[in-house]
Coordinates of C-alpha atoms in Angstrom, one line a residue:
M1 CA 7.4 13.4 25.9
S2 CA 11.1 13.1 26.7
K3 CA 13.6 11.7 24.1
S4 CA 14.2 8.6 26.2
T5 CA 10.5 7.9 26.5
R6 CA 10.0 8.6 22.8
K7 CA 12.7 6.1 21.8
S8 CA 11.2 3.4 24.0
V9 CA 7.9 3.3 22.1
L10 CA 9.4 3.3 18.6
P11 CA 9.8 0.0 16.8
A12 CA 13.2 -1.7 17.0
T13 CA 13.3 -2.1 13.2
K14 CA 14.9 0.6 11.1
S15 CA 12.8 3.2 9.4
H16 CA 12.2 2.3 5.8
G17 CA 12.7 6.0 4.7
Y18 CA 10.3 8.2 2.9
E19 CA 7.8 7.1 0.3
F20 CA 5.9 9.4 -2.1
Q21 CA 8.8 11.9 -2.2
G22 CA 8.5 12.5 1.5
P23 CA 6.5 15.3 3.2
P24 CA 6.1 17.4 0.0
G25 CA 4.6 14.4 -1.8
A26 CA 2.4 13.5 1.1
L27 CA 1.0 17.1 1.2
V28 CA 0.4 17.2 -2.5
L29 CA -1.4 13.8 -2.4
S30 CA -3.5 14.8 0.6
L31 CA -4.7 17.9 -1.2
G32 CA -4.7 16.7 -4.8
L33 CA -6.4 13.3 -4.6
P34 CA -9.6 14.7 -2.9
L35 CA -9.6 17.4 -5.6
V36 CA -9.5 14.7 -8.3
C37 CA -12.7 13.2 -6.8
Y38 CA -14.5 16.5 -7.1
I39 CA -13.2 17.2 -10.6
A40 CA -14.4 13.8 -11.8
A41 CA -17.8 14.5 -10.3
F42 CA -18.2 18.0 -11.9
V43 CA -16.4 17.5 -15.2
C44 CA -18.5 14.4 -16.1
N45 CA -22.2 15.1 -15.2
D46 CA -25.8 14.8 -16.3
V47 CA -26.2 18.6 -16.6
S48 CA -24.1 19.4 -19.7
G49 CA -22.0 16.5 -20.6
C50 CA -18.9 14.3 -20.1
P51 CA -16.6 16.2 -20.3
I52 CA -18.4 19.5 -19.9
P53 CA -18.5 21.6 -23.1
S54 CA -16.1 24.3 -21.8
A55 CA -13.4 21.6 -21.3
L56 CA -13.5 21.1 -25.1
H57 CA -13.3 24.8 -25.8
P58 CA -11.1 26.2 -22.9
R59 CA -10.7 29.6 -24.6
S60 CA -14.4 30.3 -24.1
L61 CA -14.3 29.2 -20.5
T62 CA -15.6 31.7 -17.9
L63 CA -16.4 31.2 -14.3
A64 CA -20.1 31.8 -14.8
K65 CA -20.2 29.3 -17.7
L66 CA -18.3 26.7 -15.7
K67 CA -20.8 27.0 -12.8
E68 CA -23.7 26.6 -15.2
E69 CA -22.2 23.5 -16.9
E70 CA -21.3 21.9 -13.6
G71 CA -24.7 22.5 -12.1
W72 CA -23.1 24.5 -9.3
A73 CA -25.2 24.8 -6.2
Q74 CA -26.9 28.2 -5.5
D75 CA -25.3 28.4 -2.1
G76 CA -21.8 28.0 -3.7
I77 CA -19.1 26.0 -2.0
W78 CA -21.4 25.3 1.0
G79 CA -23.5 23.2 -1.3
L80 CA -20.7 20.6 -1.3
A81 CA -21.6 19.6 2.2
S82 CA -24.8 18.9 4.1
L83 CA -25.5 18.1 7.7
R84 CA -28.4 16.0 6.7
V85 CA -26.4 13.9 4.3
S86 CA -23.5 13.6 6.7
G87 CA -25.9 12.4 9.3
F88 CA -27.1 9.6 7.0
V89 CA -23.5 8.7 6.2
L90 CA -22.7 8.4 9.9
A91 CA -25.8 6.3 10.4
Y92 CA -24.5 4.0 7.6
Y93 CA -21.1 3.7 9.4
L94 CA -22.9 3.0 12.7
L95 CA -25.0 0.3 11.1
S96 CA -21.8 -1.3 9.8
L97 CA -20.3 -1.2 13.3
V98 CA -23.5 -2.7 14.9
L99 CA -23.6 -5.5 12.3
Q100 CA -19.9 -6.3 12.9
A101 CA -20.7 -6.6 16.7
A102 CA -24.1 -8.3 16.5
L103 CA -23.7 -10.9 13.7
P104 CA -21.7 -14.1 14.3
G105 CA -18.3 -14.3 12.7
L106 CA -15.0 -16.1 12.5
I107 CA -12.6 -15.2 15.3
Q108 CA -9.0 -15.4 14.1
Q109 CA -5.6 -14.3 15.3
G110 CA -3.5 -12.0 13.1
V111 CA 0.2 -12.5 12.2
K112 CA 2.8 -12.2 14.9
L113 CA 3.7 -8.6 15.7
R114 CA 7.3 -7.5 16.3
S115 CA 6.5 -7.8 20.1
G116 CA 5.7 -11.4 19.6
A117 CA 2.0 -10.8 20.4
R118 CA -1.0 -11.5 18.1
L119 CA -4.2 -9.4 17.7
E120 CA -7.6 -11.0 17.5
Y121 CA -10.0 -10.2 14.7
K122 CA -13.7 -10.9 14.0
F123 CA -14.6 -11.5 10.4
N124 CA -18.2 -11.2 9.2
A125 CA -18.0 -8.5 6.5
F126 CA -19.7 -10.8 4.0
S127 CA -22.8 -11.4 6.1
S128 CA -22.9 -7.8 7.1
A129 CA -22.9 -6.7 3.5
V130 CA -25.6 -9.3 2.5
T131 CA -27.8 -8.0 5.4
I132 CA -27.6 -4.4 4.1
L133 CA -28.1 -5.4 0.5
L134 CA -31.1 -7.5 1.5
G135 CA -32.7 -4.4 3.0
A136 CA -31.9 -2.5 -0.2
A137 CA -33.4 -5.3 -2.3
I138 CA -36.7 -5.2 -0.3
G139 CA -36.9 -1.5 -0.8
T140 CA -36.2 -1.8 -4.5
Y141 CA -38.9 -4.5 -4.8
L142 CA -41.4 -2.2 -3.2
D143 CA -40.4 1.2 -4.8
G144 CA -38.4 0.2 -7.9
A145 CA -35.9 2.6 -9.2
D146 CA -37.5 5.3 -7.0
F147 CA -36.3 3.6 -3.8
A148 CA -35.1 6.3 -1.5
L149 CA -31.6 4.9 -1.2
W150 CA -30.9 5.0 -4.9
T151 CA -32.4 8.5 -5.4
F152 CA -30.6 9.8 -2.3
I153 CA -27.2 8.6 -3.6
W154 CA -27.7 10.2 -7.1
D155 CA -29.1 13.5 -5.8
H156 CA -26.4 14.0 -3.1
Y157 CA -23.4 12.5 -4.9
T158 CA -20.9 15.3 -4.2
Q159 CA -22.2 15.8 -0.6
L160 CA -21.5 12.1 -0.1
I161 CA -17.9 12.6 -1.2
T162 CA -17.6 15.4 1.3
A163 CA -19.1 13.5 4.2
N164 CA -16.8 10.5 3.6
L165 CA -13.8 12.8 3.1
A166 CA -14.5 14.5 6.4
I167 CA -14.7 11.1 8.2
A168 CA -11.4 10.0 6.7
F169 CA -9.8 13.3 7.8
V170 CA -11.2 13.1 11.4
L171 CA -10.1 9.5 11.7
S172 CA -6.6 10.3 10.5
C173 CA -6.2 13.1 13.0
F174 CA -7.6 11.0 15.8
V175 CA -5.3 8.0 15.3
Y176 CA -2.3 10.3 14.7
Y177 CA -2.9 12.1 18.0
R178 CA -3.7 8.9 19.9
S179 CA -0.5 7.2 18.6
F180 CA 1.6 9.2 21.0
S181 CA 0.1 7.3 23.9
V182 CA 1.6 4.0 22.7
K183 CA 4.0 2.7 25.3
A184 CA 6.5 -0.1 25.0
G185 CA 5.2 -3.4 26.3
N186 CA 1.6 -2.1 26.7
K187 CA -1.1 -4.7 27.5
H188 CA -3.2 -3.7 24.5
K189 CA -0.5 -4.9 22.0
R190 CA -0.3 -1.5 20.4
E191 CA 2.7 -0.8 18.1
L192 CA 3.9 1.9 15.8
A193 CA 4.3 1.3 12.1
P194 CA 7.9 0.9 10.8
G195 CA 7.5 3.6 8.2
G196 CA 5.3 6.0 10.1
H197 CA 7.7 7.5 12.7
S198 CA 9.8 9.9 10.6
G199 CA 9.1 12.8 13.0
N200 CA 7.5 14.9 10.3
L201 CA 3.9 15.7 11.2
I202 CA 2.5 15.9 7.7
Y203 CA 4.2 12.7 6.4
D204 CA 3.4 10.6 9.5
W205 CA -0.2 11.8 9.5
F206 CA -0.5 10.8 5.9
I207 CA 1.3 7.5 6.0
G208 CA 0.0 6.3 9.4
R209 CA 1.9 6.3 12.7
E210 CA 0.2 3.5 14.6
L211 CA 0.2 0.1 13.0
N212 CA -3.2 -1.3 14.1
P213 CA -5.2 1.4 16.0
R214 CA -8.1 0.1 17.9
I215 CA -10.9 1.7 20.0
T216 CA -13.4 0.3 22.4
L217 CA -17.0 1.6 22.0
P218 CA -19.9 1.2 24.4
V219 CA -22.1 -1.9 23.6
I220 CA -20.2 -2.5 20.3
G221 CA -16.9 -3.5 21.9
T222 CA -13.4 -3.3 20.4
I223 CA -13.0 -2.2 16.8
D224 CA -9.8 -2.4 14.8
I225 CA -10.1 0.8 12.9
K226 CA -7.9 -0.2 10.0
A227 CA -9.5 -3.6 9.4
F228 CA -13.0 -2.0 9.7
C229 CA -12.2 0.6 7.0
E230 CA -10.4 -1.8 4.8
L231 CA -13.5 -3.9 3.8
R232 CA -16.7 -2.4 5.2
P233 CA -18.1 1.1 4.6
G234 CA -16.1 1.8 1.4
M235 CA -16.2 -1.6 -0.2
L236 CA -19.9 -2.0 0.2
G237 CA -20.4 1.6 -0.7
Y238 CA -18.7 0.8 -4.0
V239 CA -21.5 -1.7 -4.8
L240 CA -24.2 0.6 -3.5
L241 CA -23.0 3.4 -5.8
D242 CA -23.0 1.0 -8.8
L243 CA -26.6 -0.1 -8.0
A244 CA -27.8 3.5 -7.6
F245 CA -26.4 4.2 -11.1
V246 CA -28.2 1.2 -12.5
A247 CA -31.4 2.4 -10.9
H248 CA -30.9 5.9 -12.3
Q249 CA -30.3 4.6 -15.8
Y250 CA -33.6 2.6 -15.6
K251 CA -35.4 5.6 -14.2
L252 CA -34.2 7.8 -17.2
Y253 CA -34.6 5.4 -20.1
G254 CA -36.9 2.6 -19.0
F255 CA -34.3 -0.1 -19.5
V256 CA -30.9 -1.3 -18.2
T257 CA -28.0 -1.8 -20.7
D258 CA -25.7 -4.8 -21.0
S259 CA -22.7 -2.5 -20.4
I260 CA -23.7 -1.3 -17.0
I261 CA -24.8 -4.8 -16.0
L262 CA -21.4 -6.2 -17.0
I263 CA -19.5 -3.5 -15.0
T264 CA -21.7 -3.9 -12.0
V265 CA -21.3 -7.7 -12.0
F266 CA -17.6 -7.5 -12.5
Q267 CA -17.2 -5.0 -9.6
S268 CA -19.6 -6.8 -7.3
V269 CA -17.7 -10.1 -7.8
Y270 CA -14.5 -8.2 -7.0
V271 CA -16.0 -6.8 -3.8
F272 CA -17.8 -10.0 -2.6
D273 CA -14.7 -12.1 -3.3
A274 CA -12.8 -9.8 -1.0
L275 CA -15.5 -9.9 1.6
W276 CA -15.8 -13.7 1.5
M277 CA -12.0 -14.0 1.7
E278 CA -11.8 -11.4 4.5
P279 CA -9.3 -13.3 6.7
A280 CA -6.8 -13.0 3.8
I281 CA -6.3 -9.4 4.7
L282 CA -4.3 -10.5 7.7
S283 CA -1.3 -11.2 5.5
T284 CA -1.5 -8.1 3.3
M285 CA 0.9 -5.2 3.5
D286 CA -1.9 -2.9 4.5
I287 CA -2.4 -4.8 7.8
T288 CA 1.1 -6.2 8.5
T289 CA 3.2 -3.2 7.5
D290 CA 1.5 0.1 6.8
G291 CA 0.3 2.3 9.5
F292 CA -3.2 3.7 9.4
G293 CA -3.2 7.4 8.4
F294 CA -4.9 9.6 5.8
M295 CA -3.5 7.5 2.9
L296 CA -5.5 4.4 3.9
A297 CA -8.5 6.2 5.4
F298 CA -9.0 8.3 2.3
G299 CA -8.2 5.3 -0.1
D300 CA -10.7 3.0 1.7
L301 CA -13.5 5.4 2.3
V302 CA -13.4 7.9 -0.6
W303 CA -11.1 7.0 -3.4
L304 CA -12.1 3.4 -3.9
P305 CA -15.9 3.8 -3.9
F306 CA -16.1 7.1 -5.8
I307 CA -13.3 6.7 -8.3
Y308 CA -13.7 3.0 -9.0
S309 CA -17.4 3.5 -9.8
L310 CA -17.0 6.3 -12.4
Q311 CA -17.7 4.0 -15.3
A312 CA -21.1 3.0 -14.0
R313 CA -21.9 6.6 -13.3
Y314 CA -21.1 7.5 -16.9
L315 CA -23.3 4.7 -18.2
A316 CA -26.2 5.9 -16.0
V317 CA -26.5 8.9 -18.3
Y318 CA -25.2 7.4 -21.6
P319 CA -26.8 3.9 -21.9
L320 CA -24.4 2.2 -24.3
Q321 CA -25.4 -1.2 -25.6
L322 CA -22.5 -3.5 -26.3
G323 CA -24.4 -6.3 -28.1
L324 CA -23.2 -9.9 -28.2
S325 CA -19.9 -9.2 -29.9
G326 CA -19.1 -6.5 -27.4
I327 CA -19.9 -8.6 -24.4
V328 CA -17.8 -11.5 -25.7
G329 CA -14.9 -9.1 -26.3
V330 CA -15.0 -7.7 -22.8
L331 CA -15.4 -11.1 -21.3
A332 CA -12.4 -12.3 -23.3
V333 CA -10.2 -9.5 -21.9
Q334 CA -11.4 -10.3 -18.3
A335 CA -10.8 -14.0 -18.8
F336 CA -7.3 -13.5 -20.3
G337 CA -6.3 -11.3 -17.4
Y338 CA -7.7 -13.7 -14.8
W339 CA -6.0 -16.6 -16.5
I340 CA -2.6 -14.9 -16.1
F341 CA -3.4 -13.7 -12.6
R342 CA -4.6 -17.1 -11.3
A343 CA -2.0 -19.2 -13.2
A344 CA 0.9 -17.1 -11.9
N345 CA -0.4 -17.2 -8.3
N346 CA -1.1 -20.9 -8.4
E347 CA 2.4 -21.6 -9.8
K348 CA 4.0 -19.7 -7.0
N349 CA 1.8 -21.2 -4.3
R350 CA 2.3 -24.8 -5.5
F351 CA 6.1 -24.2 -5.6
R352 CA 6.1 -22.9 -2.1
T353 CA 3.9 -25.8 -0.8
N354 CA 5.5 -28.7 -2.7
P355 CA 8.4 -28.1 -5.1
K356 CA 8.1 -31.7 -6.3
D357 CA 4.5 -31.2 -7.5
P358 CA 4.4 -32.6 -11.1
R359 CA 2.7 -29.5 -12.3
I360 CA 5.6 -27.2 -11.4
A361 CA 8.5 -29.7 -11.0
H362 CA 9.9 -28.4 -14.3
L363 CA 10.5 -24.9 -13.0
E364 CA 14.0 -23.5 -12.8
Y365 CA 14.9 -21.6 -9.7
M366 CA 17.9 -20.1 -7.8
K367 CA 18.9 -20.6 -4.2
T368 CA 19.7 -17.5 -2.1
S369 CA 22.1 -17.1 0.7
S370 CA 19.2 -16.3 3.1
G371 CA 17.8 -19.8 2.5
G372 CA 15.0 -18.8 0.2
T373 CA 14.4 -19.7 -3.5
L374 CA 13.5 -17.5 -6.5
I375 CA 11.7 -18.9 -9.5
T376 CA 13.4 -18.0 -12.8
S377 CA 11.2 -19.8 -15.3
G378 CA 7.5 -20.3 -16.1
W379 CA 5.3 -17.3 -15.3
W380 CA 7.8 -15.9 -12.8
G381 CA 10.5 -16.1 -15.5
F382 CA 8.3 -14.3 -17.9
C383 CA 8.4 -11.2 -15.7
R384 CA 8.9 -10.5 -12.0
H385 CA 5.3 -9.7 -11.2
P386 CA 3.1 -11.6 -13.6
N387 CA 0.2 -11.6 -11.2
Y388 CA 0.2 -7.8 -11.3
L389 CA 0.2 -7.9 -15.1
G390 CA -3.0 -10.1 -15.1
D391 CA -4.6 -7.8 -12.6
W392 CA -4.0 -4.8 -14.8
I393 CA -5.4 -6.6 -17.9
M394 CA -8.5 -7.3 -15.9
A395 CA -8.8 -3.6 -15.1
W396 CA -9.4 -2.9 -18.8
S397 CA -12.7 -4.9 -18.6
Y398 CA -14.0 -2.3 -16.1
S399 CA -13.5 0.5 -18.6
L400 CA -14.0 -1.1 -22.0
P401 CA -17.9 -1.3 -21.6
T402 CA -18.0 2.5 -21.8
G403 CA -16.6 2.3 -25.4
I404 CA -15.3 5.4 -27.0
A405 CA -16.7 7.6 -24.2
G406 CA -18.0 11.1 -24.2
Y407 CA -21.4 12.8 -24.5
I408 CA -23.2 16.2 -24.6
V409 CA -26.5 16.9 -23.0
K410 CA -28.8 19.1 -25.1
H411 CA -31.6 20.6 -23.0
G412 CA -35.0 21.7 -24.2
S413 CA -34.6 20.0 -27.7
P414 CA -38.0 19.3 -29.3
V415 CA -38.4 15.6 -29.3
V416 CA -41.4 13.4 -30.0
M417 CA -39.9 10.0 -29.3
S418 CA -40.4 7.9 -26.2
H419 CA -37.7 8.1 -23.6
G420 CA -34.9 5.7 -24.2
D421 CA -35.2 5.9 -28.0
M422 CA -32.0 6.4 -30.0
V423 CA -31.4 9.6 -32.0
D424 CA -29.7 8.9 -35.4
G425 CA -28.1 5.8 -34.0
Q426 CA -25.8 7.8 -31.7
G427 CA -27.7 9.4 -28.9
F428 CA -30.6 8.9 -26.5
I429 CA -33.7 10.6 -25.3
S430 CA -33.8 10.8 -21.5
G431 CA -37.1 10.6 -19.6
G432 CA -38.8 13.0 -17.2
P433 CA -41.2 15.9 -17.7
V434 CA -38.7 17.7 -20.0
K435 CA -36.9 15.3 -22.3
H436 CA -33.2 15.9 -23.1
Q437 CA -31.0 14.5 -25.9
V438 CA -27.8 12.8 -24.8
L439 CA -25.5 12.8 -27.9
Q440 CA -21.8 12.1 -28.3
G441 CA -21.0 14.8 -30.9
E442 CA -17.7 16.5 -30.4
A443 CA -17.3 15.0 -26.9
R444 CA -16.8 11.5 -28.4
G445 CA -13.5 10.1 -27.2
W446 CA -12.8 12.9 -24.6
G447 CA -14.9 11.1 -22.0
M448 CA -12.3 8.4 -22.0
L449 CA -10.2 10.6 -19.8
I450 CA -12.8 9.9 -17.1
T451 CA -14.0 6.4 -17.8
Y452 CA -10.5 5.0 -18.5
F453 CA -8.8 6.9 -15.7
Y454 CA -9.1 3.7 -13.5
V455 CA -6.8 1.8 -16.0
L456 CA -4.1 4.5 -15.8
Y457 CA -4.5 4.9 -12.0
F458 CA -4.3 1.1 -11.5
A459 CA -1.1 0.9 -13.6
V460 CA 0.5 3.6 -11.3
L461 CA -0.7 1.7 -8.2
L462 CA 0.7 -1.6 -9.4
I463 CA 4.1 0.0 -10.4
H464 CA 4.3 1.6 -7.0
R465 CA 3.4 -1.7 -5.3
Q466 CA 6.0 -3.4 -7.5
L467 CA 8.7 -0.9 -6.5
R468 CA 7.8 -1.5 -2.8
D469 CA 8.0 -5.2 -3.3
E470 CA 11.4 -5.1 -5.0
E471 CA 12.8 -2.7 -2.3
A472 CA 11.8 -5.3 0.3
C473 CA 13.3 -8.1 -1.7
Q474 CA 16.5 -6.1 -2.1
R475 CA 16.8 -5.8 1.6
K476 CA 16.0 -9.5 2.1
Y477 CA 18.1 -11.1 -0.6
G478 CA 20.9 -8.5 -1.1
D479 CA 23.3 -9.5 -4.0
D480 CA 21.2 -12.5 -4.8
W481 CA 18.4 -10.2 -5.9
E482 CA 20.8 -8.5 -8.4
K483 CA 21.6 -11.9 -9.8
Y484 CA 17.9 -12.7 -10.0
K485 CA 17.2 -9.4 -11.9
E486 CA 19.8 -10.4 -14.5
K487 CA 17.9 -13.7 -15.1
V488 CA 14.4 -12.1 -15.1
R489 CA 14.9 -8.7 -16.7
W490 CA 11.3 -7.4 -17.0
R491 CA 9.3 -6.1 -14.1
L492 CA 5.7 -6.2 -15.4
L493 CA 5.4 -6.0 -19.2
P494 CA 8.1 -7.8 -21.2
G495 CA 9.8 -5.7 -23.8
I496 CA 8.4 -2.5 -22.3
Y497 CA 8.9 -2.3 -18.5

């Protein structure tokens, strides 16, 4: 491609510069984040404990012992993948594509692109998910916790990670290669992403070079790859993983705990709210600004379902009961976070819609030279991103049901109790032909590195999002943004950050 041709297909807007510390950061994240998924799967397991005993005594760690405690497959690293499992995962993706094409849905145009054109989208992720879950419900009614889907997910967990990781990698390579066929003024309304044309292969592959890559498939029709990945296979996969963990807990102990029910309900509401409000993604940064590369593909298809569901996976093995006081405490945290989140968003939306609305007429604000207004009192005077603060507080309710986490699995212990019975008020007897004791012991507290990882990760995510937001505001408002920051000092957490 000649330099003149290359220039003609690039967006007219200026590049936003590197994020994630540029190419080195993109490379580290591309290699490191998948590794985190595997580490979480191996370090917290039903074979030896959460975390594995060797993690508590690193001086005694040997490769042979590590393999034993992790339940390492006899065929070694090749056991991380399976053609059979990959085939079933591809069938799941195909089913999602077929349902998107076959089921009726809302047709809506996206936001205006830089070319002035608008892309058309079909929304039916909610009905597609309900259709799949209805099939799973029928199977569960017939076979109970032994329904093939639930046992398949538990038995092939790491291979499912590998299959979805492979799909994310292939998709990223495909859209990166295909992005070089984008021509200025093309009839398919294809554009490059503002931040994805640095010229560095690793960075552009990671961040996403094309804004809204689409492909036309026989019978199925045109699929927007980014919108499809955003809310379909991974989001529903998140719920399916949780349900598989609930089934496994019941299969082991003969009951289902309030803790795993609470987490599954919270996370299912989160997912189905997003699916019901599917058209809202059209105004999100993921759709309007970010290109589709490994960052979004991996995040949507691997990171979200397998990392966000770690708490339910933990509780599948250690069936903690919260009791009434515990349930009320977790619900209080969820309600408090939601109150801040919803109140802040409502305040902003009402101000934008009708500044004279009696409910927000008292708010103070400043005019900017660009013609906009910035709220400087109320929730938005409390900190610059109160909605993010509420979101982060709600994240705690996903981890708190795991309590002070950590357990050790003792095999072959002589037990005479029925499965599901407690041992000395602090452990459990698992079912099966050979019963095992699941005790907290010296692992108590250390499992929180796994079950509360989501809270830490979500804080990092929100801070990164806040920095991106403020960078965009700085470009938009200039000196007025500096004056605003003097009025509203705190970014997320008053007195701390």
